[in-house]
mmCIF file of C-alpha atoms in Angstrom:
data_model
loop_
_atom_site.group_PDB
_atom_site.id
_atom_site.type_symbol
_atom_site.label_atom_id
_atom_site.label_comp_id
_atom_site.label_asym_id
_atom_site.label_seq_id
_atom_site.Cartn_x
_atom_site.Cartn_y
_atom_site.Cartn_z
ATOM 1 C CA UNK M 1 -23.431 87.781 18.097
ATOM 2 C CA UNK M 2 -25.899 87.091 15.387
ATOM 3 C CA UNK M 3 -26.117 83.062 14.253
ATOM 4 C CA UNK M 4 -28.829 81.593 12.198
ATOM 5 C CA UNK M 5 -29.293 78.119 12.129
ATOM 6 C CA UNK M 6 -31.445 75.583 9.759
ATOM 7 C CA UNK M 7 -33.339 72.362 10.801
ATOM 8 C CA UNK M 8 -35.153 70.117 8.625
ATOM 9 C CA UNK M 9 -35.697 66.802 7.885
ATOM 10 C CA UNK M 10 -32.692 65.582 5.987
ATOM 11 C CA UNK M 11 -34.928 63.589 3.117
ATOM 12 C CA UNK M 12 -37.817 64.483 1.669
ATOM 13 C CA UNK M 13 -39.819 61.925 -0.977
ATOM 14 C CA UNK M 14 -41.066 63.341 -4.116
ATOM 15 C CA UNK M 15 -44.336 65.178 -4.502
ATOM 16 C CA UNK M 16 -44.170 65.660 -0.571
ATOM 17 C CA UNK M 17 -43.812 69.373 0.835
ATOM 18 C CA UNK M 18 -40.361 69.881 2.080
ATOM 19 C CA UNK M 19 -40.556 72.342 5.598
ATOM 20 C CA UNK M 20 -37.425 73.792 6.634
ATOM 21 C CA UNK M 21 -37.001 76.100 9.953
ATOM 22 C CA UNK M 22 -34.441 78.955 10.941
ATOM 23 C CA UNK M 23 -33.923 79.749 14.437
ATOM 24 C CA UNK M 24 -32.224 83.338 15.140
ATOM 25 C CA UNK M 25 -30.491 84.723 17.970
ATOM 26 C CA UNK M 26 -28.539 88.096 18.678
ATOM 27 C CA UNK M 27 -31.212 90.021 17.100
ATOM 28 C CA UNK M 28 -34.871 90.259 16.913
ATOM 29 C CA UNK M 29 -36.731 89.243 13.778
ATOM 30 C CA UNK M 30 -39.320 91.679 14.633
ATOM 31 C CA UNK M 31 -36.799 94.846 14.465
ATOM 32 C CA UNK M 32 -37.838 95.615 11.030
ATOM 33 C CA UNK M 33 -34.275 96.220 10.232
ATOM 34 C CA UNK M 34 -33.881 93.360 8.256
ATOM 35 C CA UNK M 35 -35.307 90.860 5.343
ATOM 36 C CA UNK M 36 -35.511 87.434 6.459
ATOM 37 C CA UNK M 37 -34.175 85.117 3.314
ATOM 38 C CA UNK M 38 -34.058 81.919 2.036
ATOM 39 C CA UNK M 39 -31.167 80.641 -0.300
ATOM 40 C CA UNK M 40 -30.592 77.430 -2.249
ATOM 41 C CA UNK M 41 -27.676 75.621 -3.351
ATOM 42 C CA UNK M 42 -28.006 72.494 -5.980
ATOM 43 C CA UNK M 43 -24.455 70.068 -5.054
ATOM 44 C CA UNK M 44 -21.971 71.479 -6.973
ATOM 45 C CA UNK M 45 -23.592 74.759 -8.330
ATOM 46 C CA UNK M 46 -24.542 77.839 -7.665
ATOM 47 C CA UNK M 47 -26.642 79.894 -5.632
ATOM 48 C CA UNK M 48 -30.518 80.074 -5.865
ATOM 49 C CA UNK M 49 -32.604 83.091 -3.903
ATOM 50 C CA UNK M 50 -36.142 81.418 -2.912
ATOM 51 C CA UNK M 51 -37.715 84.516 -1.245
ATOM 52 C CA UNK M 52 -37.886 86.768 1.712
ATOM 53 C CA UNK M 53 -40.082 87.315 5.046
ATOM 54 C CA UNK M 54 -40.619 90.589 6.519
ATOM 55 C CA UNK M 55 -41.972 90.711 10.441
ATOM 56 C CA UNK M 56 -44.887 92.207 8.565
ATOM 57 C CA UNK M 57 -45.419 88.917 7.617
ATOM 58 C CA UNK M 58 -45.310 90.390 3.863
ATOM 59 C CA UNK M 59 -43.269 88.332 1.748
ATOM 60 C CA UNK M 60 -41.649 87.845 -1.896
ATOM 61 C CA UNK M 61 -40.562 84.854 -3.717
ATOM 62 C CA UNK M 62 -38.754 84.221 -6.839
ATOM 63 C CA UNK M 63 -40.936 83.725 -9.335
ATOM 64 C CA UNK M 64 -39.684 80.446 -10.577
ATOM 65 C CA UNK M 65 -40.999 79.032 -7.314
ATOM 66 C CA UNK M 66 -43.386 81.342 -6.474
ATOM 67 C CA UNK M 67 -46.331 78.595 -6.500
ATOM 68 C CA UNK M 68 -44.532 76.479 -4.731
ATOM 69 C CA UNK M 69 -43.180 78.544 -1.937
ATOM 70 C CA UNK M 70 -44.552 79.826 1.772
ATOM 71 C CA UNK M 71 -42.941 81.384 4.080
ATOM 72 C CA UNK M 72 -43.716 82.236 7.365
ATOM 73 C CA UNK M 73 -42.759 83.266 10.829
ATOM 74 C CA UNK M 74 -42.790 83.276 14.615
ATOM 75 C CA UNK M 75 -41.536 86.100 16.353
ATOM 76 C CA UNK M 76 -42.194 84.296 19.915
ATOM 77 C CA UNK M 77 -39.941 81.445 19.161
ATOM 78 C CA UNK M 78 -37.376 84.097 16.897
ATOM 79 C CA UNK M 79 -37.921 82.160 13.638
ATOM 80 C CA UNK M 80 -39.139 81.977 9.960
ATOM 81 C CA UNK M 81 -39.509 79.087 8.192
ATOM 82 C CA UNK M 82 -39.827 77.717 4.219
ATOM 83 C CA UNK M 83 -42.061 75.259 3.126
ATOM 84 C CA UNK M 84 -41.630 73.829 -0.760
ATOM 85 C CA UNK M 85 -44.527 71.736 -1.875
ATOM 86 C CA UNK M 86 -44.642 69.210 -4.739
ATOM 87 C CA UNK M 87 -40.691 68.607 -4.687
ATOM 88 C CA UNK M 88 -38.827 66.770 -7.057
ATOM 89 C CA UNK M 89 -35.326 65.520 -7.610
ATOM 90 C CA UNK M 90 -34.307 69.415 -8.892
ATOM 91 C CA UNK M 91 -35.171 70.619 -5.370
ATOM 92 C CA UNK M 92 -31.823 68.507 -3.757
ATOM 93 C CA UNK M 93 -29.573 70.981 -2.302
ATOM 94 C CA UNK M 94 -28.370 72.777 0.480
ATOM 95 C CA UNK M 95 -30.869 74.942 2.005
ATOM 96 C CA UNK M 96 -29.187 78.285 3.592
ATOM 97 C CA UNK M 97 -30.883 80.470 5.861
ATOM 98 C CA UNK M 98 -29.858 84.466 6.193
ATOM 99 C CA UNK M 99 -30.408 87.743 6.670
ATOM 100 C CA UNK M 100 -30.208 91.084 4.732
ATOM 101 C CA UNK M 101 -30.468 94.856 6.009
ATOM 102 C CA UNK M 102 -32.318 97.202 5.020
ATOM 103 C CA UNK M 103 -32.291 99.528 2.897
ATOM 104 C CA UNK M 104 -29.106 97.494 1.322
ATOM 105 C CA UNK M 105 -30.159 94.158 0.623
ATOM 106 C CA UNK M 106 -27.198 92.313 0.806
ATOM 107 C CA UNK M 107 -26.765 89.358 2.852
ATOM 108 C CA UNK M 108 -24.573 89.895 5.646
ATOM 109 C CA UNK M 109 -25.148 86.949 7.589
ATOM 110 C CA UNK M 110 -25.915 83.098 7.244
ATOM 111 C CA UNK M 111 -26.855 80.145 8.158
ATOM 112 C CA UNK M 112 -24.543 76.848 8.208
ATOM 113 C CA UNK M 113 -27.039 75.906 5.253
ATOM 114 C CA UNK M 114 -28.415 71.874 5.363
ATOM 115 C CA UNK M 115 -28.661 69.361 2.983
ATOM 116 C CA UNK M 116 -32.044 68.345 1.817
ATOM 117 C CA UNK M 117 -32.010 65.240 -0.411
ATOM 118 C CA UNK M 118 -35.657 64.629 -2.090
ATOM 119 C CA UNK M 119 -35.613 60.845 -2.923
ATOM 120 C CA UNK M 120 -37.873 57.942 -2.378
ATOM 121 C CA UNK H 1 -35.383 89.097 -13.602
ATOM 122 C CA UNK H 2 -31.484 90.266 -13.878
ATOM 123 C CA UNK H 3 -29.319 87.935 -14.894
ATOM 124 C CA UNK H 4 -25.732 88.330 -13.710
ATOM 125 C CA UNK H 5 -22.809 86.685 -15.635
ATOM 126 C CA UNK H 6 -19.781 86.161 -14.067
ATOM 127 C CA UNK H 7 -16.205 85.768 -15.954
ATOM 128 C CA UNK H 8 -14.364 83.428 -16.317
ATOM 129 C CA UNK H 9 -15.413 80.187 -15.132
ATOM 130 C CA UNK H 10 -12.483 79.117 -13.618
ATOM 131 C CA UNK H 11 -9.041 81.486 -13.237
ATOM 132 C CA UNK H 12 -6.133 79.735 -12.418
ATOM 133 C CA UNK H 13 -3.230 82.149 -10.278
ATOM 134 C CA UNK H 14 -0.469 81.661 -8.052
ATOM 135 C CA UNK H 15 -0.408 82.735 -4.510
ATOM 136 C CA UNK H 16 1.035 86.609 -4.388
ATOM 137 C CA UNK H 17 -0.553 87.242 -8.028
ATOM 138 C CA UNK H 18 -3.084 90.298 -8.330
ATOM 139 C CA UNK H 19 -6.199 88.536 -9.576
ATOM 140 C CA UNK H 20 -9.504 90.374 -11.342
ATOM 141 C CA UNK H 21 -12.622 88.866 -11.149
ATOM 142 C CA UNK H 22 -15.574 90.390 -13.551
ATOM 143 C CA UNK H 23 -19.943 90.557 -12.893
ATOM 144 C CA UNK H 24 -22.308 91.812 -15.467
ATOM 145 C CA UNK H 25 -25.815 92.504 -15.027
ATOM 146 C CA UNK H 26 -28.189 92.655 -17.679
ATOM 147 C CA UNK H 27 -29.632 96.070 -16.652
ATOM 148 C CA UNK H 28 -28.581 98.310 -14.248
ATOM 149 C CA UNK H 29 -28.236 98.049 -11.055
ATOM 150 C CA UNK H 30 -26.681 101.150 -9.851
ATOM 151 C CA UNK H 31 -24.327 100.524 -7.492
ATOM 152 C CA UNK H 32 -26.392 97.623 -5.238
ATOM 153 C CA UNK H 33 -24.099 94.769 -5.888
ATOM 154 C CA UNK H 34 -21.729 92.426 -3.318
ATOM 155 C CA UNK H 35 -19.357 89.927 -3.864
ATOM 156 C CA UNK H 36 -19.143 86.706 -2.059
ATOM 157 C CA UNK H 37 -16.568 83.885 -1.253
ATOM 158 C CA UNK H 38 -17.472 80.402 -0.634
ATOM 159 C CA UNK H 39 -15.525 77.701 0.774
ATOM 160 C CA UNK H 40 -16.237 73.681 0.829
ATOM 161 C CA UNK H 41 -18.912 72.718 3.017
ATOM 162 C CA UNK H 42 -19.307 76.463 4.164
ATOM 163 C CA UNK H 43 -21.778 79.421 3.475
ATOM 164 C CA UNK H 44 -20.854 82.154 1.510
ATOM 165 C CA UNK H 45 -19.678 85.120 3.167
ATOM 166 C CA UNK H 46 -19.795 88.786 2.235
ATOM 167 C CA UNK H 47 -16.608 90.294 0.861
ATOM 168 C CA UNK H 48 -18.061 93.688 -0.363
ATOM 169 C CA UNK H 49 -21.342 95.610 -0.840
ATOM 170 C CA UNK H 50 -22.731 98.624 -2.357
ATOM 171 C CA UNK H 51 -20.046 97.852 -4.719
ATOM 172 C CA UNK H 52 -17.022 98.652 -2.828
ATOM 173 C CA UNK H 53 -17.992 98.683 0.591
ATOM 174 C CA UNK H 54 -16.063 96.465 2.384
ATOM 175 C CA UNK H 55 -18.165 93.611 5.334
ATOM 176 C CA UNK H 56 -17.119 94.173 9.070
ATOM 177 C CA UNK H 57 -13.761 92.341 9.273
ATOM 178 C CA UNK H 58 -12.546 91.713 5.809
ATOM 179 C CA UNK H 59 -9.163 92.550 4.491
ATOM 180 C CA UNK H 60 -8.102 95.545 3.057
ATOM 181 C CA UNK H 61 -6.541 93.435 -0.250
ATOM 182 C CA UNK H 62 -10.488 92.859 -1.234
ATOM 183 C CA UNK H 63 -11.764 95.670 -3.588
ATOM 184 C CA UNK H 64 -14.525 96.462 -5.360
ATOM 185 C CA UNK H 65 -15.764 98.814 -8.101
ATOM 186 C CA UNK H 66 -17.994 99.502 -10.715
ATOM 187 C CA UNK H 67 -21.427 100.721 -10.998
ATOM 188 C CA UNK H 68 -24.163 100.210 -13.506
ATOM 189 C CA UNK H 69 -24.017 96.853 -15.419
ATOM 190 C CA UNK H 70 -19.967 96.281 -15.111
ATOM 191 C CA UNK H 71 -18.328 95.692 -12.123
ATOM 192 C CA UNK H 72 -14.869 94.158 -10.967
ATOM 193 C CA UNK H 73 -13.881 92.324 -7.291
ATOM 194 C CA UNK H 74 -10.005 92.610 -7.082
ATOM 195 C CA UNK H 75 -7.330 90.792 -4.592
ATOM 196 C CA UNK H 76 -4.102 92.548 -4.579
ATOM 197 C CA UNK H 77 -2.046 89.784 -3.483
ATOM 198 C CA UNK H 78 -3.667 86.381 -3.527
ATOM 199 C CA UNK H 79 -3.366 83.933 -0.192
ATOM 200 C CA UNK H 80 -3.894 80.421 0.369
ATOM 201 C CA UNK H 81 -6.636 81.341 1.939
ATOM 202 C CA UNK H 82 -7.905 83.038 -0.900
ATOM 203 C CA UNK H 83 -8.629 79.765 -3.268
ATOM 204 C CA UNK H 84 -12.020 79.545 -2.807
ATOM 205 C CA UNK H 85 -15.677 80.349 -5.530
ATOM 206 C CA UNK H 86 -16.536 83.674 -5.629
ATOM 207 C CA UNK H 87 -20.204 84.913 -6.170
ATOM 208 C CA UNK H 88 -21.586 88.437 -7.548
ATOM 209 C CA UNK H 89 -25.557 89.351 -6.435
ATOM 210 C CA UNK H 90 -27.177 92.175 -7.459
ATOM 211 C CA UNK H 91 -29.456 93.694 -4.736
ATOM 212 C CA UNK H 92 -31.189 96.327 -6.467
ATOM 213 C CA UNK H 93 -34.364 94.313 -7.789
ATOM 214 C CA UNK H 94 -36.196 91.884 -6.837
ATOM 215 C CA UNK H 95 -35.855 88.958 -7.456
ATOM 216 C CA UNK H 96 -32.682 88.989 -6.296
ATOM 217 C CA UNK H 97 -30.268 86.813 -7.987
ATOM 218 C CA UNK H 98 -26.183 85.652 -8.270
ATOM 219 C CA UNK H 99 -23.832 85.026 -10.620
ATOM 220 C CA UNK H 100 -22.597 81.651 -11.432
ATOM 221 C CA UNK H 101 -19.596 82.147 -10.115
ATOM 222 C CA UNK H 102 -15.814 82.268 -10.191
ATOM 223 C CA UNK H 103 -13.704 79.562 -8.901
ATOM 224 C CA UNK H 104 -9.793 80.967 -8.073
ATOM 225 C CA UNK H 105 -7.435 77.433 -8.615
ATOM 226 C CA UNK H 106 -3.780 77.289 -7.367
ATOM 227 C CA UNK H 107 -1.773 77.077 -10.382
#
């Protein structure tokens, strides 16, 4: 049984670098099966791809965010992680977590997804 | 970047009603697009890839088709269960990106 699951802080002030953490189980993110992805979700719109993590460590982000964005991971521990510097009030939302095979590229499973408020 | 545009906005049916939900792309993107549903407070889950692939599990009144820029999600007969937002996202390119979605209302 595959589950994803998102911790992070909750409330992050402005200009500070929000760090978010996805712990995996049923499968290894070293397979090199899959893209390991980040998705965002303003309250009450739509959805927002961030970027993906290979176990390569070789990644791509969406360039909108792209200088704001790292990823990274830690195959020990099963996990990736996103970190978003410089936030501001237009990086509220919920954060999702999930995966996509390869070669298709969908995403076929997800996170619960948590709520990051950026406020001081 | 593709853009995908999603129509309409908002489509107001009655339980038992065939409903037809419509994605564009702005170029194509063959046949590497899924369809979503997303519930209150839940993640979206994967109705249908590759176009008209059905996920593990889902039912059999979900269909998808289209290929290209045009493409259609269609539930035969709608269920309560079925009033939800639906998303499109093309994975072809990268960056990959979604539609703004359709939300099904009970009439």
């Amino acid at each position: 049984q595959v589950h994803l699951q998102e911790s992070g802080p909750g409330l992050v002030k402005p200009s500070q670098t929000l760090s978010l953490t996805c712990a995996v189980s049923g499968v290894s993110i070293s397979s090199g099966d899959h893209y390991w992805s980040w998705v965002r979700q303003p309250p009450g719109k739509g959805l927002e791809w961030i970027g993906y993590i290979y176990y390569t460590g070789s990644t791509y982000y969406s360039p909108s965010l792209k200088s704001r964005v790292i990823m990274s991971l830690d195959t020990s521990k099963n996990q990736f992680s996103l970190e978003l510097t410089s936030v501001t009030a237009a990086d509220t939302a919920v954060y999702f977590c999930a995966r996509a095979p390869i070669p298709s590229g969908h995403f076929d499973y997800w996170g619960q997804g948590t709520l990051i408020t950026v406020s001081s | 970047e593709i853009v995908m545009t999603q129509s309409p906005a908002t489509l107001s049916v009655s339980p038992g009603e065939r409903v037809t939900l419509s994605c564009r792309a702005s170029q194509s993107v063959n046949r590497n697009l899924a369809w979503y549903q997303q519930k209150p407070g839940q993640a979206p889950r994967v109705l249908i890839y590759d176009a008209s692939t059905r996920a593990t599990g889902i039912s059999a009144r979900f269909s998808g088709s289209g290929s290209g820029t045009e493409f259609t999600l269609t539930i035969s007969s709608l269920q309560s269960e079925d009033f939800a937002v639906y998303y499109c996202q093309q994975h072809d390119n990268w960056p990959r990106s979604f539609g703004q979605g359709t939300k099904l209302e009970i009439k």
